[in-house]
mmCIF file with all atom_site columns, C-alpha atoms in Angstrom:
data_model
loop_
_atom_site.group_PDB
_atom_site.id
_atom_site.type_symbol
_atom_site.label_atom_id
_atom_site.label_alt_id
_atom_site.label_comp_id
_atom_site.label_asym_id
_atom_site.label_entity_id
_atom_site.label_seq_id
_atom_site.pdbx_PDB_ins_code
_atom_site.Cartn_x
_atom_site.Cartn_y
_atom_site.Cartn_z
_atom_site.occupancy
_atom_site.B_iso_or_equiv
_atom_site.pdbx_formal_charge
_atom_site.auth_seq_id
_atom_site.auth_comp_id
_atom_site.auth_asym_id
_atom_site.auth_atom_id
_atom_site.pdbx_PDB_model_num
ATOM 1  C CA . GLU A 1 1  ? -17.688 6.471   21.898 1.00 78.00 ? 1  GLU A CA 1
ATOM 2  C CA . SER A 1 2  ? -20.646 4.858   19.124 1.00 85.00 ? 2  SER A CA 1
ATOM 3  C CA . ILE A 1 3  ? -22.594 5.830   17.240 1.00 87.00 ? 3  ILE A CA 1
ATOM 4  C CA . ARG A 1 4  ? -25.489 5.323   14.845 1.00 88.00 ? 4  ARG A CA 1
ATOM 5  C CA . LYS A 1 5  ? -26.621 6.332   11.118 1.00 88.00 ? 5  LYS A CA 1
ATOM 6  C CA . LYS A 1 6  ? -29.218 5.079   8.786  1.00 84.00 ? 6  LYS A CA 1
ATOM 7  C CA . PRO A 1 7  ? -27.416 4.793   5.692  1.00 81.00 ? 7  PRO A CA 1
ATOM 8  C CA . THR A 1 8  ? -27.023 7.028   2.710  1.00 81.00 ? 8  THR A CA 1
ATOM 9  C CA . LYS A 1 9  ? -26.844 5.714   -0.804 1.00 81.00 ? 9  LYS A CA 1
ATOM 10 C CA . GLY A 1 10 ? -23.059 6.369   -2.094 1.00 83.00 ? 10 GLY A CA 1
ATOM 11 C CA . GLN A 1 11 ? -21.941 8.817   0.979  1.00 85.00 ? 11 GLN A CA 1
ATOM 12 C CA . THR A 1 12 ? -23.468 8.911   4.746  1.00 88.00 ? 12 THR A CA 1
ATOM 13 C CA . VAL A 1 13 ? -21.929 11.839  6.890  1.00 88.00 ? 13 VAL A CA 1
ATOM 14 C CA . ILE A 1 14 ? -21.076 11.626  10.705 1.00 89.00 ? 14 ILE A CA 1
ATOM 15 C CA . ASN A 1 15 ? -20.465 14.890  12.405 1.00 86.00 ? 15 ASN A CA 1
ATOM 16 C CA . LEU A 1 16 ? -17.805 13.579  14.777 1.00 85.00 ? 16 LEU A CA 1
ATOM 17 C CA . SER A 1 17 ? -18.202 16.858  16.541 1.00 82.00 ? 17 SER A CA 1
ATOM 18 C CA . LYS A 1 18 ? -18.165 15.764  19.980 1.00 83.00 ? 18 LYS A CA 1
ATOM 19 C CA . VAL A 1 19 ? -14.683 13.692  19.831 1.00 86.00 ? 19 VAL A CA 1
ATOM 20 C CA . HIS A 1 20 ? -11.604 15.468  20.833 1.00 87.00 ? 20 HIS A CA 1
ATOM 21 C CA . GLU A 1 21 ? -9.170  16.056  18.821 1.00 91.00 ? 21 GLU A CA 1
ATOM 22 C CA . GLY A 1 22 ? -5.901  13.593  18.559 1.00 94.00 ? 22 GLY A CA 1
ATOM 23 C CA . GLN A 1 23 ? -5.052  10.587  18.240 1.00 96.00 ? 23 GLN A CA 1
ATOM 24 C CA . ILE A 1 24 ? -8.441  8.052   17.459 1.00 95.00 ? 24 ILE A CA 1
ATOM 25 C CA . ALA A 1 25 ? -9.601  5.179   16.070 1.00 95.00 ? 25 ALA A CA 1
ATOM 26 C CA . VAL A 1 26 ? -12.364 4.716   14.133 1.00 94.00 ? 26 VAL A CA 1
ATOM 27 C CA . VAL A 1 27 ? -14.118 1.743   13.193 1.00 92.00 ? 27 VAL A CA 1
ATOM 28 C CA . VAL A 1 28 ? -17.259 2.126   10.406 1.00 92.00 ? 28 VAL A CA 1
ATOM 29 C CA . TYR A 1 29 ? -19.323 -1.292  10.372 1.00 91.00 ? 29 TYR A CA 1
ATOM 30 C CA . HIS A 1 30 ? -22.554 -1.334  7.603  1.00 91.00 ? 30 HIS A CA 1
ATOM 31 C CA . ASP A 1 31 ? -25.743 -3.694  9.841  1.00 92.00 ? 31 ASP A CA 1
ATOM 32 C CA . GLU A 1 32 ? -27.256 -5.090  6.219  1.00 91.00 ? 32 GLU A CA 1
ATOM 33 C CA . ASP A 1 33 ? -29.526 -6.921  8.705  1.00 93.00 ? 33 ASP A CA 1
ATOM 34 C CA . ASN A 1 34 ? -30.500 -4.839  11.682 1.00 91.00 ? 34 ASN A CA 1
ATOM 35 C CA . ASN A 1 35 ? -29.317 -7.041  14.324 1.00 93.00 ? 35 ASN A CA 1
ATOM 36 C CA . GLU A 1 36 ? -26.786 -4.081  15.975 1.00 89.00 ? 36 GLU A CA 1
ATOM 37 C CA . GLU A 1 37 ? -23.964 -6.138  15.469 1.00 91.00 ? 37 GLU A CA 1
ATOM 38 C CA . LEU A 1 38 ? -21.496 -6.877  12.890 1.00 90.00 ? 38 LEU A CA 1
ATOM 39 C CA . LYS A 1 39 ? -22.015 -9.818  11.503 1.00 93.00 ? 39 LYS A CA 1
ATOM 40 C CA . THR A 1 40 ? -19.021 -12.166 10.983 1.00 89.00 ? 40 THR A CA 1
ATOM 41 C CA . GLY A 1 41 ? -17.550 -15.562 9.606  1.00 88.00 ? 41 GLY A CA 1
ATOM 42 C CA . LEU A 1 42 ? -14.462 -18.138 10.104 1.00 83.00 ? 42 LEU A CA 1
ATOM 43 C CA . PHE A 1 43 ? -10.810 -16.386 11.972 1.00 78.00 ? 43 PHE A CA 1
ATOM 44 C CA . TRP A 1 44 ? -13.212 -12.776 12.751 1.00 76.00 ? 44 TRP A CA 1
ATOM 45 C CA . THR A 1 45 ? -14.225 -12.181 8.618  1.00 83.00 ? 45 THR A CA 1
ATOM 46 C CA . PRO A 1 46 ? -17.040 -9.957  8.516  1.00 86.00 ? 46 PRO A CA 1
ATOM 47 C CA . LYS A 1 47 ? -19.823 -11.562 6.960  1.00 92.00 ? 47 LYS A CA 1
ATOM 48 C CA . GLU A 1 48 ? -20.644 -7.059  6.367  1.00 93.00 ? 48 GLU A CA 1
ATOM 49 C CA . GLY A 1 49 ? -19.934 -3.863  4.295  1.00 91.00 ? 49 GLY A CA 1
ATOM 50 C CA . PHE A 1 50 ? -16.051 -2.702  7.425  1.00 91.00 ? 50 PHE A CA 1
ATOM 51 C CA . ALA A 1 51 ? -13.663 0.039   7.551  1.00 93.00 ? 51 ALA A CA 1
ATOM 52 C CA . PHE A 1 52 ? -11.536 1.151   9.932  1.00 95.00 ? 52 PHE A CA 1
ATOM 53 C CA . SER A 1 53 ? -9.637  4.372   9.747  1.00 95.00 ? 53 SER A CA 1
ATOM 54 C CA . ASN A 1 54 ? -6.001  4.571   8.268  1.00 95.00 ? 54 ASN A CA 1
ATOM 55 C CA . ASN A 1 55 ? -6.836  2.608   5.418  1.00 93.00 ? 55 ASN A CA 1
ATOM 56 C CA . TYR A 1 56 ? -5.947  -0.746  7.775  1.00 95.00 ? 56 TYR A CA 1
ATOM 57 C CA . THR A 1 57 ? -6.932  -4.179  7.131  1.00 90.00 ? 57 THR A CA 1
ATOM 58 C CA . PRO A 1 58 ? -6.985  -6.452  10.391 1.00 87.00 ? 58 PRO A CA 1
ATOM 59 C CA . LYS A 1 59 ? -5.396  -9.981  9.205  1.00 83.00 ? 59 LYS A CA 1
ATOM 60 C CA . GLY A 1 60 ? -7.187  -11.172 12.835 1.00 80.00 ? 60 GLY A CA 1
ATOM 61 C CA . PRO A 1 61 ? -7.091  -8.748  16.056 1.00 84.00 ? 61 PRO A CA 1
ATOM 62 C CA . PRO A 1 62 ? -7.666  -5.146  15.470 1.00 89.00 ? 62 PRO A CA 1
ATOM 63 C CA . ASN A 1 63 ? -5.053  -3.177  15.748 1.00 95.00 ? 63 ASN A CA 1
ATOM 64 C CA . PHE A 1 64 ? -5.492  0.678   17.473 1.00 97.00 ? 64 PHE A CA 1
ATOM 65 C CA . LYS A 1 65 ? -2.364  1.838   17.208 1.00 97.00 ? 65 LYS A CA 1
ATOM 66 C CA . LYS A 1 66 ? -2.437  0.238   13.112 1.00 97.00 ? 66 LYS A CA 1
ATOM 67 C CA . ALA A 1 67 ? -5.715  1.937   13.002 1.00 96.00 ? 67 ALA A CA 1
ATOM 68 C CA . SER A 1 68 ? -5.364  5.226   14.932 1.00 97.00 ? 68 SER A CA 1
ATOM 69 C CA . ILE A 1 69 ? -5.249  8.758   13.027 1.00 96.00 ? 69 ILE A CA 1
ATOM 70 C CA . LYS A 1 70 ? -4.755  12.694  14.199 1.00 95.00 ? 70 LYS A CA 1
ATOM 71 C CA . LEU A 1 71 ? -8.107  13.553  14.365 1.00 93.00 ? 71 LEU A CA 1
ATOM 72 C CA . THR A 1 72 ? -8.359  18.125  13.458 1.00 92.00 ? 72 THR A CA 1
ATOM 73 C CA . HIS A 1 73 ? -11.737 19.758  13.611 1.00 88.00 ? 73 HIS A CA 1
ATOM 74 C CA . GLY A 1 74 ? -12.872 20.369  11.031 1.00 87.00 ? 74 GLY A CA 1
ATOM 75 C CA . GLU A 1 75 ? -11.390 18.332  8.077  1.00 90.00 ? 75 GLU A CA 1
ATOM 76 C CA . PRO A 1 76 ? -13.322 15.453  7.181  1.00 90.00 ? 76 PRO A CA 1
ATOM 77 C CA . ILE A 1 77 ? -12.072 12.038  7.501  1.00 90.00 ? 77 ILE A CA 1
ATOM 78 C CA . ILE A 1 78 ? -12.856 9.654   4.781  1.00 90.00 ? 78 ILE A CA 1
ATOM 79 C CA . ILE A 1 79 ? -13.831 5.682   5.221  1.00 92.00 ? 79 ILE A CA 1
ATOM 80 C CA . GLU A 1 80 ? -14.181 3.970   2.504  1.00 90.00 ? 80 GLU A CA 1
ATOM 81 C CA . LEU A 1 81 ? -16.282 -0.078  3.609  1.00 89.00 ? 81 LEU A CA 1
ATOM 82 C CA . ASN A 1 82 ? -14.844 -3.361  1.652  1.00 86.00 ? 82 ASN A CA 1
ATOM 83 C CA . TYR A 1 83 ? -17.321 -5.846  1.336  1.00 85.00 ? 83 TYR A CA 1
#
């Protein structure tokens, strides 16, 4: 599922109530130039703010298992963007 939300200064809250509980992986990025794509450089190095669940930072193509977390309704997932 893809969710778009305008960022707010400090913290942006995104409701995942339509996502089923269980193992999921989340990727978040700040589309700073508003072109609906994550701008990347050499070797997929992001040029805009990004983050994966489980504090995972890939060294190449992302890996679901390394980014996966257990989603439990009512428990927040906190993800801080890397710039």
